[in-house]
Amino acid sequence: MNGQTSIPDRLRAWLAPYVYFSNNWISLVGVVLVTSAAVLWLFMLPAAFGQESENPYLNIITVMALPATFFAGLILVPVGQLLRLRRERRAGRYPGRLPTLDLASPHLRRLLLFLIVTTVANLMIGGQLTYRSVHYMESVQFCGTTCHTVMKPEHTSYQNSPHSRVECVQCHIGPGASWAVRSKIDGIRQVWAVLVGDYSRPIPVPVKDLRPARETCEQCHWPQKFAYNKLRIIDKFADDEANTRSRTVLLMRLGGGTSGPHAHSGIHGAHLGPGVSIRYGHADTARQQIPRILYTNSNTGRSVEYIAADANRDAVRRLPTREMDCMDCHNRPTHAFDLPERAVDRALAEGLISMSLPFVKKQAVEILKQAYASEAEASAKIPAALDMYYRTGQPAVYARNAATVKQAGETLAAIWKRNVFPEMKVTWGTYPNNIGHTDFTGCFRCHDEKNVSVADQSVKMTQDCNTCHSLLAMEEPSPKILSELGIEEALPTEAAPVSDGAK
Ligand code: HEC
Ligand code: HEC
Ligand code: HEC
Ligand code: HEC
Ligand code: HEC
């Protein structure tokens, strides 16, 4: 009998202080927290293994509040024990005589069994909760909707982008543990900033310490794949009564690839080709003013320093520099915001706004450019303004096209809601898009003939119109090239309505 009880005896001796010191209110609160979180978790278990709920607030409870309660409880138990231990020591009562635990007592055995079972269960629950929280924090829903107001502009533009099926973390964090840890630490600071309302409106760009684009974008877009030309057709509609359409046709000289004739030519090849490195000095934090560019190609040994002709060389050389990557051109691959003219042009091209409404392009842009204090105000006032214009200005048109006017008004309101976010101070043009040169400086930040080689002033950054694209047609009503290619789309066929002649 004696030999058999030695292990339980030792266990008993070891457990005695644990049970004794647990008898304090902090540990008891801890036990209550752990048990209630565990019970709640049991109830939510079926949902936990399924998809995240549609409701972000429910998700915040299950993936953040629940684990927080659970682990807070787990921590409180030993904290209470330690505090009690300290108190007893101070009072000189420790090591006092601990009440002996009698293993023969079925009471104690049950307690022991209970402790073992709960510990195992706690480990399982804790593990699952942690896994689920970490997983949830990487979801589009968490990134895009938890801090509802803050992320609204980015989440909205994202949903309307070619990347709407790519998770936020794929671009913002990328693969591997070190950036994940960095971003989690930064994320805690950001959640805190949102909770206390201490964040900038709009969120400033460029995003600080964003992972180098080549490690994120190239997960999906590998450079070997870039060797080709790309046809771009841009539709525009004029301010006249007929909303006359014109079309620009560009053959984008993309080039690129890792070897072969295009590796160093074209847009991708010139900046990303094998051995190429481009660094630039920027005079503003938004990287919109670039008075210094350093080009090196380790394969050919060529290296050039370009400095703006009117700049002070020494001052410019002290500017912070950055290694050029995808995001210096593609800074809006997913959070692309439109300007009013572009958005209306696209809606007209897609038939969401009918070409048959006289002066609709001009009116639509004017209405969009007005200030509206909130989404609710815009949803009401924008369709009303267009309705008013046709109702009072062009009653004959209105009589025949009331439904078309209504649809155009709703489309306009939707455009506004995708691009303007008063609560984040985001409005038309807040975030410049660096692809191109017509709406923002874009490529011409560097490709400005002012930027000349220091060694040979006659070598300039090119602005030649056919280097980056072949201009196949420029704002022509029906470009010959499109009919040659057999892709000339007919203009909308509805009979043009008779205008009342109102301006
Ligand atoms: C295809 C890659 C990609 C995806 C997917 C993506 N982002 Fe971005 N994000 C970017 C780039 C690039 C920038 C701009 C960086 C810069 O200009 O410095 C950016 C910028 C931002 C900014 C700064 C403000 C701004 O508009 O520039 C926020 C906030 C942001 N993203 C949140 C999100 C959220 C939330 C999601 C998911 C709903 C998401 N992003 C998905 C690439 C991405
Ligand atoms: C997880 C994969 C993934 C990542 C990461 C990713 N993309 Fe994409 N990207 C896509 C997919 C899918 C498309 C859509 C292709 C299509 O529509 O044909 C796309 C489309 C694009 C397009 C063409 C858009 C258009 O209007 O046709 C560009 C430009 C682009 N991505 C740039 C980037 C940049 C820059 C990054 C890094 C910031 C990036 N992508 C990161 C998957 C990804
Ligand atoms: C010098 C500026 C520049 C840099 C740097 C750059 N791109 Fe591009 N990229 C462009 C332009 C311009 C286009 C053509 C856009 C258009 O007209 O639709 C383009 C097109 C693309 C497309 C769309 C191709 C298609 O078939 O539609 C993808 C994808 C892309 N780039 C990915 C990348 C990735 C990934 C990187 C970084 C490794 C990168 N780009 C670096 C300027 C750049
Ligand atoms: C950060 C500065 C910078 C920006 C921004 C930039 N480039 Fe460049 N680009 C360069 C440098 C440097 C060269 C190489 C110049 C040389 O060879 O000396 C170059 C060369 C080129 C070439 C090859 C020129 C030739 O003569 O063959 C093309 C095409 C090109 N860029 C297109 C673009 C396009 C399109 C954009 C905008 C989407 C753009 N670049 C934006 C720095 C820039
Ligand atoms: C450094 C490269 C580069 C040079 C040089 C350049 N462009 Fe462009 N251009 C672009 C890019 C990139 C776009 C954007 C294509 C897109 O929207 O995807 C563009 C777009 C355009 C567009 C369409 C604008 C629109 O409304 O969307 C026109 C027109 C145009 N360029 C004309 C010119 C003319 C004229 C010149 C000569 C003065 C010129 N470009 C020089 C890179 C260049």
XYZ file of C-alpha atoms and ligand atoms in Angstrom:
718
model
C 0.000 0.000 0.000
C 2.808 2.389 0.982
C 4.784 1.874 -2.240
C 1.700 2.362 -4.346
C 0.787 5.685 -2.799
C 4.206 7.272 -3.195
C 3.466 8.909 -6.539
C 0.062 10.273 -5.549
C 1.726 11.343 -2.295
C 4.266 13.424 -4.125
C 1.604 14.786 -6.393
C -0.375 15.632 -3.330
C 2.528 17.457 -1.748
C 3.088 19.331 -4.951
C -0.557 20.226 -5.448
C -1.239 21.314 -1.913
C 0.182 24.822 -2.223
C -1.414 25.212 -5.647
C -4.872 24.532 -4.304
C -4.177 26.494 -1.147
C -2.959 29.634 -2.896
C -5.707 29.464 -5.500
C -8.116 30.334 -2.815
C -8.103 34.094 -3.447
C -10.479 36.300 -5.355
C -8.177 37.130 -8.279
C -7.601 33.470 -9.123
C -11.270 32.748 -8.660
C -12.205 35.511 -11.112
C -9.654 33.932 -13.471
C -11.320 30.539 -13.137
C -14.719 32.101 -13.832
C -13.389 33.880 -16.947
C -11.736 30.753 -18.320
C -14.809 28.634 -17.734
C -17.250 31.123 -19.223
C -15.034 31.659 -22.284
C -14.757 27.891 -22.665
C -18.523 27.405 -22.428
C -19.144 30.212 -24.943
C -16.528 28.678 -27.184
C -18.377 25.353 -27.064
C -21.519 27.102 -28.249
C -19.684 28.783 -31.085
C -17.748 25.697 -32.094
C -19.926 24.789 -35.086
C -19.511 28.292 -36.516
C -15.799 28.323 -35.716
C -15.045 25.540 -38.123
C -17.094 27.091 -40.882
C -16.571 30.377 -42.675
C -16.168 33.660 -40.866
C -19.546 35.158 -40.238
C -20.752 37.959 -42.487
C -21.075 40.157 -39.447
C -17.717 41.722 -38.543
C -18.861 42.555 -35.018
C -19.756 38.934 -34.288
C -16.331 38.011 -35.603
C -14.672 40.508 -33.326
C -16.382 38.766 -30.403
C -15.485 35.249 -31.447
C -11.963 35.879 -32.635
C -10.827 38.692 -30.378
C -12.952 39.105 -27.249
C -13.288 35.380 -26.581
C -9.584 34.552 -26.755
C -8.801 37.708 -24.796
C -11.167 36.635 -21.990
C -9.866 33.097 -22.072
C -6.209 34.022 -21.827
C -6.845 36.823 -19.335
C -8.495 34.176 -17.125
C -5.580 31.802 -17.576
C -3.173 34.547 -16.555
C -5.238 35.722 -13.578
C -5.114 32.309 -11.889
C -1.333 32.224 -11.323
C -1.223 35.991 -10.727
C -3.675 35.582 -7.850
C -1.648 32.685 -6.530
C 1.595 34.626 -6.636
C 0.051 37.654 -4.947
C -1.322 35.484 -2.192
C 2.041 33.759 -1.817
C 3.727 37.141 -1.455
C 1.199 38.310 1.084
C 1.655 35.191 3.159
C 5.426 35.517 3.023
C 5.309 39.146 4.106
C 3.071 38.226 6.972
C 5.598 35.517 7.858
C 3.004 32.838 7.510
C 4.818 30.928 4.786
C 5.888 28.165 4.837
C 3.069 27.635 7.203
C 1.387 24.316 7.573
C -0.612 23.628 4.499
C -3.801 21.695 4.925
C -2.997 18.110 3.993
C -4.666 16.711 0.948
C -6.050 13.299 1.600
C -5.979 11.287 -1.582
C -8.199 8.710 -0.062
C -10.898 11.326 -0.176
C -12.995 10.856 -3.329
C -13.548 14.598 -3.180
C -9.910 15.334 -3.851
C -9.620 12.673 -6.524
C -12.464 14.203 -8.376
C -10.827 17.597 -8.059
C -7.592 16.175 -9.455
C -9.344 14.543 -12.365
C -11.150 17.795 -13.008
C -7.846 19.732 -13.029
C -6.234 17.339 -15.493
C -9.212 17.306 -17.831
C -9.589 21.087 -17.755
C -5.878 21.642 -18.388
C -5.959 19.439 -21.463
C -9.188 21.095 -22.615
C -7.697 24.555 -22.019
C -4.691 23.719 -24.153
C -6.944 22.584 -26.971
C -9.311 25.520 -26.736
C -6.428 27.981 -26.422
C -4.689 26.521 -29.426
C -7.757 26.633 -31.594
C -8.639 30.179 -30.499
C -5.133 31.410 -31.251
C -5.036 29.744 -34.634
C -8.413 31.164 -35.521
C -7.563 34.698 -34.412
C -4.305 34.767 -36.325
C -6.097 33.413 -39.362
C -8.927 35.912 -39.083
C -6.569 38.855 -38.711
C -5.237 38.043 -42.170
C -8.655 37.981 -43.783
C -9.899 40.653 -46.137
C -12.841 41.139 -43.841
C -10.704 41.963 -40.823
C -8.392 44.273 -42.763
C -11.168 45.912 -44.695
C -14.098 46.236 -42.357
C -13.038 46.039 -38.722
C -11.923 49.636 -38.636
C -14.859 50.498 -40.797
C -14.393 54.210 -41.420
C -10.619 54.151 -41.627
C -10.342 51.457 -44.275
C -13.496 52.292 -46.193
C -11.812 54.054 -49.135
C -9.300 51.217 -49.586
C -11.824 48.433 -49.060
C -14.280 50.003 -51.514
C -11.709 50.585 -54.255
C -10.329 47.098 -53.646
C -13.706 45.507 -54.245
C -13.858 47.210 -57.642
C -10.342 46.248 -58.708
C -8.752 43.400 -60.654
C -7.336 42.251 -57.282
C -10.634 41.865 -55.476
C -9.933 38.159 -55.046
C -6.412 38.732 -53.708
C -6.173 39.016 -49.912
C -4.930 42.297 -48.440
C -2.044 40.480 -46.750
C -0.752 39.116 -50.051
C 0.381 42.613 -51.022
C 0.733 44.243 -47.637
C 2.638 41.488 -45.851
C 3.631 38.780 -48.304
C 5.032 35.344 -47.525
C 7.479 34.420 -44.745
C 7.546 34.846 -40.989
C 9.640 37.961 -40.498
C 7.313 40.379 -42.300
C 4.327 38.688 -40.682
C 5.793 39.394 -37.221
C 6.725 42.960 -38.192
C 3.235 43.592 -39.477
C 1.565 42.053 -36.419
C 3.585 44.343 -34.157
C 2.792 47.328 -36.348
C -0.831 46.164 -36.496
C -1.202 46.343 -32.718
C -0.046 49.949 -32.845
C -2.519 50.661 -35.660
C -5.474 49.064 -33.876
C -4.596 51.211 -30.880
C -4.403 54.341 -33.054
C -7.861 53.593 -34.417
C -9.311 52.934 -30.965
C -8.136 56.292 -29.661
C -8.940 58.052 -32.960
C -5.299 59.049 -33.411
C -4.811 58.508 -37.146
C -4.356 60.758 -40.158
C -7.218 61.478 -42.508
C -6.573 60.688 -45.300
C -4.135 57.865 -44.561
C -0.832 59.250 -45.819
C 1.039 57.678 -48.724
C 3.447 56.254 -49.559
C 2.813 53.536 -46.991
C 5.860 53.512 -44.714
C 7.917 50.331 -44.636
C 5.733 48.554 -47.162
C 7.426 45.322 -48.103
C 9.482 45.655 -51.310
C 6.995 45.110 -54.147
C 9.217 42.609 -55.894
C 8.743 40.198 -52.991
C 4.943 40.526 -53.031
C 3.757 41.282 -56.584
C 6.156 38.777 -58.101
C 4.428 35.967 -56.229
C 1.819 36.235 -58.962
C 3.299 38.425 -61.715
C 6.723 37.002 -62.488
C 8.990 39.132 -64.685
C 9.730 36.366 -67.206
C 6.141 36.814 -68.265
C 6.327 40.483 -69.205
C 7.525 40.233 -72.804
C 4.817 41.714 -74.931
C 2.994 44.775 -76.189
C -0.399 45.660 -74.869
C -3.176 47.437 -76.709
C -5.002 50.125 -74.746
C -8.179 51.749 -76.043
C -9.353 54.797 -74.134
C -12.849 56.164 -74.744
C -13.632 59.809 -74.066
C -16.854 61.723 -74.380
C -17.042 65.413 -75.181
C -18.899 68.195 -73.361
C -21.196 68.761 -76.344
C -24.876 68.036 -76.809
C -24.262 64.628 -78.432
C -21.599 63.596 -75.870
C -19.431 62.815 -78.910
C -17.180 59.831 -78.392
C -13.482 59.881 -79.346
C -11.001 57.079 -78.999
C -7.302 56.943 -78.226
C -5.418 53.799 -79.184
C -2.049 53.124 -77.598
C 0.231 50.169 -78.078
C 1.968 50.012 -74.723
C 5.592 48.939 -75.160
C 5.796 46.700 -72.117
C 8.854 44.652 -73.058
C 10.558 42.807 -70.240
C 11.451 39.194 -69.541
C 14.671 37.688 -68.213
C 16.444 37.149 -71.523
C 15.971 37.751 -75.218
C 15.450 40.918 -77.203
C 12.908 42.476 -74.844
C 14.774 41.888 -71.596
C 16.135 45.443 -71.505
C 13.641 47.200 -73.716
C 10.228 48.604 -73.217
C 8.625 49.788 -70.006
C 9.264 46.774 -67.812
C 12.574 45.880 -69.433
C 14.094 49.354 -69.063
C 13.471 49.501 -65.308
C 13.447 45.847 -64.236
C 15.680 44.079 -66.763
C 18.466 41.777 -65.526
C 21.166 43.787 -63.745
C 19.223 47.063 -63.829
C 18.955 49.112 -60.682
C 17.354 52.553 -60.525
C 17.557 54.712 -57.407
C 16.042 58.127 -57.124
C 16.108 61.089 -54.776
C 12.753 62.627 -53.931
C 12.226 66.158 -52.668
C 8.846 65.453 -51.026
C 7.613 62.563 -48.866
C 4.911 61.713 -51.428
C 7.730 61.022 -53.953
C 6.106 63.275 -56.551
C 9.144 65.506 -57.111
C 12.149 63.600 -58.382
C 15.150 65.795 -59.205
C 17.783 63.028 -59.108
C 17.936 59.558 -60.700
C 20.749 57.000 -60.605
C 20.724 54.299 -63.264
C 23.110 51.350 -63.178
C 23.195 48.155 -65.165
C 25.605 45.616 -63.706
C 25.401 43.477 -66.865
C 26.581 46.193 -69.254
C 28.506 48.282 -66.735
C 26.593 51.406 -67.799
C 25.804 53.900 -65.087
C 24.290 57.385 -65.345
C 23.375 60.050 -62.828
C 20.546 62.373 -63.919
C 19.989 65.629 -62.044
C 17.427 68.329 -62.795
C 19.183 71.094 -64.743
C 17.781 73.845 -62.507
C 18.556 72.111 -59.189
C 21.398 72.679 -56.758
C 23.507 69.539 -57.257
C 24.867 69.292 -53.726
C 21.459 69.791 -52.140
C 19.835 67.246 -54.457
C 22.504 64.657 -53.694
C 21.608 64.847 -50.007
C 17.954 63.925 -50.624
C 16.701 60.567 -49.318
C 16.867 57.907 -52.043
C 14.754 54.895 -52.845
C 15.235 51.826 -55.018
C 12.591 51.879 -57.753
C 10.209 48.913 -57.840
C 6.747 47.994 -59.165
C 4.962 50.382 -56.804
C 6.738 53.462 -58.103
C 4.589 53.045 -61.216
C 1.809 50.734 -59.981
C 1.045 52.608 -56.778
C -2.713 52.097 -57.342
C -2.967 48.509 -58.587
C -5.975 47.967 -56.394
C -6.897 51.156 -54.542
C -7.530 53.021 -57.764
C -9.668 56.116 -57.429
C -11.116 57.869 -60.455
C -11.334 61.497 -61.462
C -14.897 62.612 -62.309
C -14.323 62.880 -66.095
C -12.787 59.403 -66.272
C -15.490 57.796 -64.193
C -18.257 59.342 -66.286
C -16.481 58.366 -69.515
C -16.321 54.779 -68.338
C -19.990 54.746 -67.308
C -20.942 56.136 -70.725
C -18.792 53.552 -72.498
C -20.413 50.790 -70.459
C -23.894 52.137 -71.158
C -24.625 52.749 -67.475
C -25.250 56.351 -68.388
C -27.079 56.715 -71.666
C -25.417 58.634 -74.509
C -28.910 59.562 -75.612
C -29.247 62.188 -72.878
C -28.131 65.537 -74.336
C -25.232 67.156 -72.444
C -25.183 64.334 -69.945
C -21.367 64.178 -69.824
C -21.052 67.873 -69.019
C -23.844 67.837 -66.441
C -22.679 64.650 -64.779
C -19.149 65.939 -64.228
C -20.432 69.252 -62.867
C -22.749 67.500 -60.434
C -20.025 65.106 -59.260
C -17.644 67.978 -58.569
C -20.021 69.650 -56.106
C -19.272 69.135 -52.412
C -21.513 66.758 -50.471
C -21.011 66.411 -46.742
C -21.877 62.741 -46.430
C -22.789 59.604 -48.300
C -26.446 60.090 -47.393
C -26.443 63.622 -48.732
C -24.768 62.532 -51.985
C -27.189 59.632 -52.467
C -30.094 62.029 -52.238
C -28.776 65.170 -53.901
C -26.890 63.743 -56.903
C -29.812 61.943 -58.581
C -32.064 64.872 -57.652
C -29.745 67.375 -59.331
C -29.649 65.435 -62.614
C -33.398 64.911 -62.460
C -33.925 68.629 -61.939
C -31.678 69.517 -64.885
C -33.735 67.469 -67.361
C -37.127 68.067 -65.751
C -36.863 71.849 -65.853
C -34.249 72.404 -68.593
C -35.315 69.770 -71.145
C -38.903 68.759 -70.460
C -39.396 67.042 -73.838
C -36.322 64.863 -73.323
C -37.374 64.209 -69.759
C -40.875 63.125 -70.755
C -39.480 60.397 -72.996
C -36.480 59.391 -70.866
C -37.473 59.665 -67.194
C -36.258 56.119 -66.465
C -32.936 56.708 -68.276
C -32.386 59.898 -66.286
C -33.103 58.018 -63.076
C -30.614 55.283 -63.927
C -27.948 57.858 -64.833
C -28.548 59.641 -61.522
C -28.124 56.432 -59.562
C -24.962 55.554 -61.476
C -23.545 58.983 -60.645
C -24.289 58.544 -56.947
C -22.561 55.154 -57.042
C -19.505 56.706 -58.709
C -19.339 59.345 -55.999
C -19.569 56.721 -53.251
C -16.707 54.738 -54.751
C -14.392 57.729 -54.860
C -15.226 60.303 -52.208
C -15.077 59.583 -48.474
C -15.651 62.781 -46.493
C -15.098 61.079 -43.132
C -11.548 60.181 -44.248
C -11.051 63.466 -46.153
C -10.558 61.476 -49.368
C -11.844 63.318 -52.413
C -11.215 63.492 -56.186
C -7.467 63.299 -56.799
C -6.395 62.843 -53.166
C -4.312 59.811 -54.128
C -2.296 60.394 -57.319
C -1.924 57.494 -59.748
C 1.617 57.225 -61.087
C 0.821 55.221 -64.246
C 0.668 57.596 -67.212
C 1.141 61.368 -67.331
C -2.166 62.993 -68.221
C -4.021 63.121 -64.884
C -0.959 63.244 -62.629
C 2.758 63.771 -63.282
C 3.315 59.986 -63.186
C 6.071 58.818 -65.544
C 7.059 62.432 -66.187
C 8.306 62.773 -62.597
C 11.501 61.239 -63.995
C 10.899 61.376 -67.735
C 11.214 65.120 -67.758
C 13.710 66.581 -70.191
C 14.872 68.821 -67.350
C 16.511 65.708 -65.843
C 19.857 65.536 -67.648
C 22.957 63.384 -67.278
C 25.587 64.987 -65.071
C 28.390 63.578 -67.243
C 26.868 64.608 -70.582
C 24.272 67.384 -70.544
C 22.960 66.333 -73.959
C 21.671 63.028 -72.526
C 18.173 63.625 -71.221
C 15.440 61.497 -69.680
C 13.287 60.726 -72.684
C 9.877 62.261 -73.270
C 9.607 60.999 -76.814
C 5.959 60.176 -77.483
C 6.634 56.818 -79.111
C 9.092 55.373 -76.589
C 6.607 54.104 -74.040
C 3.718 53.601 -76.407
C 2.986 53.817 -80.098
C 0.317 56.462 -80.478
C -1.864 54.585 -82.972
C -4.706 57.071 -82.718
C -5.256 60.134 -80.609
C -8.800 61.158 -79.755
C -10.260 60.224 -83.137
C -13.982 59.577 -83.640
C -13.405 56.202 -85.290
C -9.737 55.287 -85.590
C -8.782 53.477 -88.782
C -6.525 51.135 -86.832
C -9.491 49.706 -84.947
C -11.439 48.877 -88.074
C -8.288 47.329 -89.557
C -7.994 45.150 -86.493
C -11.689 44.374 -86.729
C -12.390 45.616 -83.220
C -14.228 48.813 -84.024
C -17.213 48.781 -81.716
C -20.287 50.538 -83.032
C -21.586 53.528 -81.167
C -24.736 52.899 -79.118
C -27.580 52.417 -81.569
C -30.452 54.199 -79.841
C -31.862 57.026 -81.914
C -30.509 60.291 -80.602
C -33.360 62.117 -78.928
C -34.351 65.581 -79.991
C -32.919 68.153 -77.654
C -34.814 71.155 -76.388
C -31.723 73.156 -77.112
C -31.254 73.995 -73.411
C -27.712 74.534 -72.227
C -2.629 44.110 -55.277
C -1.994 44.454 -54.056
C -2.820 45.052 -52.914
C -3.906 44.502 -52.296
C -4.605 43.187 -52.600
C -4.288 45.427 -51.244
N -3.448 46.509 -51.243
Fe -3.553 48.121 -50.013
N -2.044 49.032 -51.049
C -1.344 48.461 -52.098
C -0.422 49.447 -52.635
C 0.544 49.233 -53.779
C -0.601 50.645 -51.871
C 0.005 52.007 -52.087
C 1.336 52.099 -51.479
C 1.920 53.467 -51.610
O 1.489 54.327 -52.405
O 2.865 53.645 -50.870
C -1.620 50.326 -50.872
C -2.062 51.235 -49.926
C -2.984 50.957 -48.928
C -3.365 51.868 -47.871
C -2.855 53.298 -47.685
C -3.814 54.318 -48.269
C -3.865 54.300 -49.761
O -4.990 54.336 -50.318
O -2.810 54.261 -50.403
C -4.271 51.203 -47.083
C -4.976 51.740 -45.853
C -4.461 49.881 -47.649
N -3.667 49.759 -48.769
C -5.319 48.896 -47.135
C -5.646 47.713 -47.811
C -6.730 46.814 -47.421
C -7.628 47.009 -46.203
C -6.748 45.797 -48.335
C -7.720 44.618 -48.424
C -9.126 44.949 -48.419
C -5.668 46.049 -49.281
N -5.034 47.221 -48.934
C -5.353 45.224 -50.369
C -1.483 47.189 -52.583
C -2.520 46.316 -52.246
C -2.067 36.744 -55.147
C -1.777 37.081 -56.504
C -1.485 38.536 -56.849
C -0.637 39.409 -56.225
C 0.196 39.197 -54.967
C -0.643 40.607 -57.032
N -1.491 40.466 -58.107
Fe -1.772 41.777 -59.631
N -3.179 40.575 -60.438
C -3.556 39.346 -59.935
C -4.698 38.866 -60.686
C -5.416 37.552 -60.452
C -4.997 39.866 -61.644
C -6.142 39.882 -62.637
C -5.704 39.344 -63.931
C -6.740 39.608 -64.977
O -7.763 40.233 -64.689
O -6.487 39.204 -66.095
C -4.015 40.910 -61.488
C -3.936 42.044 -62.291
C -2.931 43.008 -62.184
C -2.731 44.104 -63.119
C -3.521 44.392 -64.362
C -4.645 45.267 -63.989
C -5.557 45.601 -65.117
O -6.198 46.650 -65.002
O -5.655 44.825 -66.056
C -1.678 44.840 -62.633
C -1.088 46.105 -63.232
C -1.225 44.196 -61.403
N -2.012 43.087 -61.174
C -0.193 44.664 -60.617
C 0.152 44.133 -59.382
C 1.079 44.736 -58.463
C 1.818 46.028 -58.716
C 1.153 43.923 -57.371
C 1.968 44.124 -56.097
C 1.624 45.302 -55.340
C 0.263 42.798 -57.607
N -0.333 42.973 -58.824
C 0.107 41.731 -56.738
C -2.946 38.671 -58.909
C -2.029 39.207 -58.022
C 8.285 52.092 -65.094
C 7.016 51.852 -64.563
C 6.633 50.408 -64.269
C 7.258 49.535 -63.413
C 8.477 49.790 -62.558
C 6.468 48.324 -63.424
N 5.431 48.448 -64.310
Fe 4.019 47.050 -64.712
N 3.214 48.248 -66.130
C 3.611 49.560 -66.385
C 2.767 50.107 -67.426
C 2.863 51.519 -67.977
C 1.876 49.095 -67.810
C 0.797 49.169 -68.874
C -0.434 49.709 -68.232
C -1.558 49.815 -69.187
O -1.503 50.591 -70.096
O -2.547 49.113 -68.948
C 2.162 47.943 -66.951
C 1.470 46.738 -66.990
C 1.604 45.746 -66.027
C 0.757 44.590 -65.923
C -0.452 44.275 -66.781
C -0.077 43.462 -67.957
C -1.323 43.130 -68.733
O -1.299 42.141 -69.428
O -2.310 43.870 -68.646
C 1.211 43.852 -64.851
C 0.631 42.563 -64.347
C 2.356 44.553 -64.311
N 2.566 45.688 -65.048
C 3.054 44.126 -63.218
C 4.218 44.725 -62.775
C 5.050 44.195 -61.717
C 4.770 42.941 -60.918
C 6.092 45.041 -61.558
C 7.285 44.905 -60.620
C 8.044 43.669 -60.775
C 5.910 46.120 -62.517
N 4.765 45.882 -63.230
C 6.749 47.203 -62.654
C 4.614 50.251 -65.758
C 5.498 49.714 -64.837
C 12.118 56.916 -60.746
C 12.326 57.448 -62.073
C 11.516 56.858 -63.197
C 10.147 56.809 -63.321
C 9.106 57.273 -62.319
C 9.867 56.238 -64.605
N 11.047 55.934 -65.245
Fe 11.209 55.139 -67.115
N 13.238 55.228 -66.947
C 13.941 55.660 -65.857
C 15.369 55.490 -66.107
C 16.492 55.875 -65.159
C 15.482 54.944 -67.406
C 16.765 54.560 -68.133
C 17.415 55.759 -68.685
C 18.722 55.383 -69.344
O 18.758 54.340 -70.002
O 19.661 56.134 -69.167
C 14.133 54.789 -67.902
C 13.855 54.300 -69.176
C 12.564 54.079 -69.654
C 12.256 53.531 -70.949
C 13.266 53.137 -72.007
C 13.633 54.379 -72.730
C 14.442 54.121 -73.968
O 14.996 55.103 -74.469
O 14.509 52.981 -74.409
C 10.895 53.458 -71.036
C 10.096 52.941 -72.201
C 10.357 53.977 -69.791
N 11.402 54.349 -68.994
C 9.007 54.074 -69.496
C 8.493 54.573 -68.324
C 7.089 54.657 -68.028
C 5.983 54.220 -68.934
C 6.979 55.215 -66.785
C 5.711 55.521 -66.020
C 4.753 54.439 -65.868
C 8.305 55.462 -66.306
N 9.198 55.061 -67.247
C 8.594 56.030 -65.076
C 13.410 56.177 -64.691
C 12.074 56.310 -64.428
C 7.780 57.688 -70.147
C 6.785 57.026 -70.937
C 5.826 57.879 -71.744
C 6.130 58.899 -72.594
C 7.500 59.458 -72.923
C 4.888 59.367 -73.138
N 3.853 58.649 -72.625
Fe 1.887 58.895 -73.037
N 1.395 57.459 -71.682
C 2.308 56.719 -70.977
C 1.589 55.827 -70.101
C 2.199 54.838 -69.129
C 0.207 56.069 -70.319
C -0.970 55.453 -69.589
C -1.564 54.286 -70.280
C -2.705 53.785 -69.444
O -3.594 54.566 -69.110
O -2.682 52.620 -69.116
C 0.138 57.106 -71.335
C -1.054 57.624 -71.835
C -1.119 58.522 -72.860
C -2.345 58.979 -73.455
C -3.745 58.571 -73.055
C -4.196 59.539 -72.043
C -5.549 59.260 -71.479
O -6.396 60.102 -71.662
O -5.718 58.244 -70.830
C -2.032 59.870 -74.423
C -2.971 60.620 -75.317
C -0.585 59.980 -74.415
N -0.065 59.144 -73.465
C 0.117 60.797 -75.251
C 1.481 61.011 -75.181
C 2.199 61.996 -75.937
C 1.556 62.950 -76.912
C 3.495 61.912 -75.593
C 4.667 62.763 -76.083
C 4.662 64.106 -75.580
C 3.612 60.844 -74.601
N 2.370 60.337 -74.390
C 4.790 60.430 -74.014
C 3.682 56.790 -71.032
C 4.393 57.725 -71.766
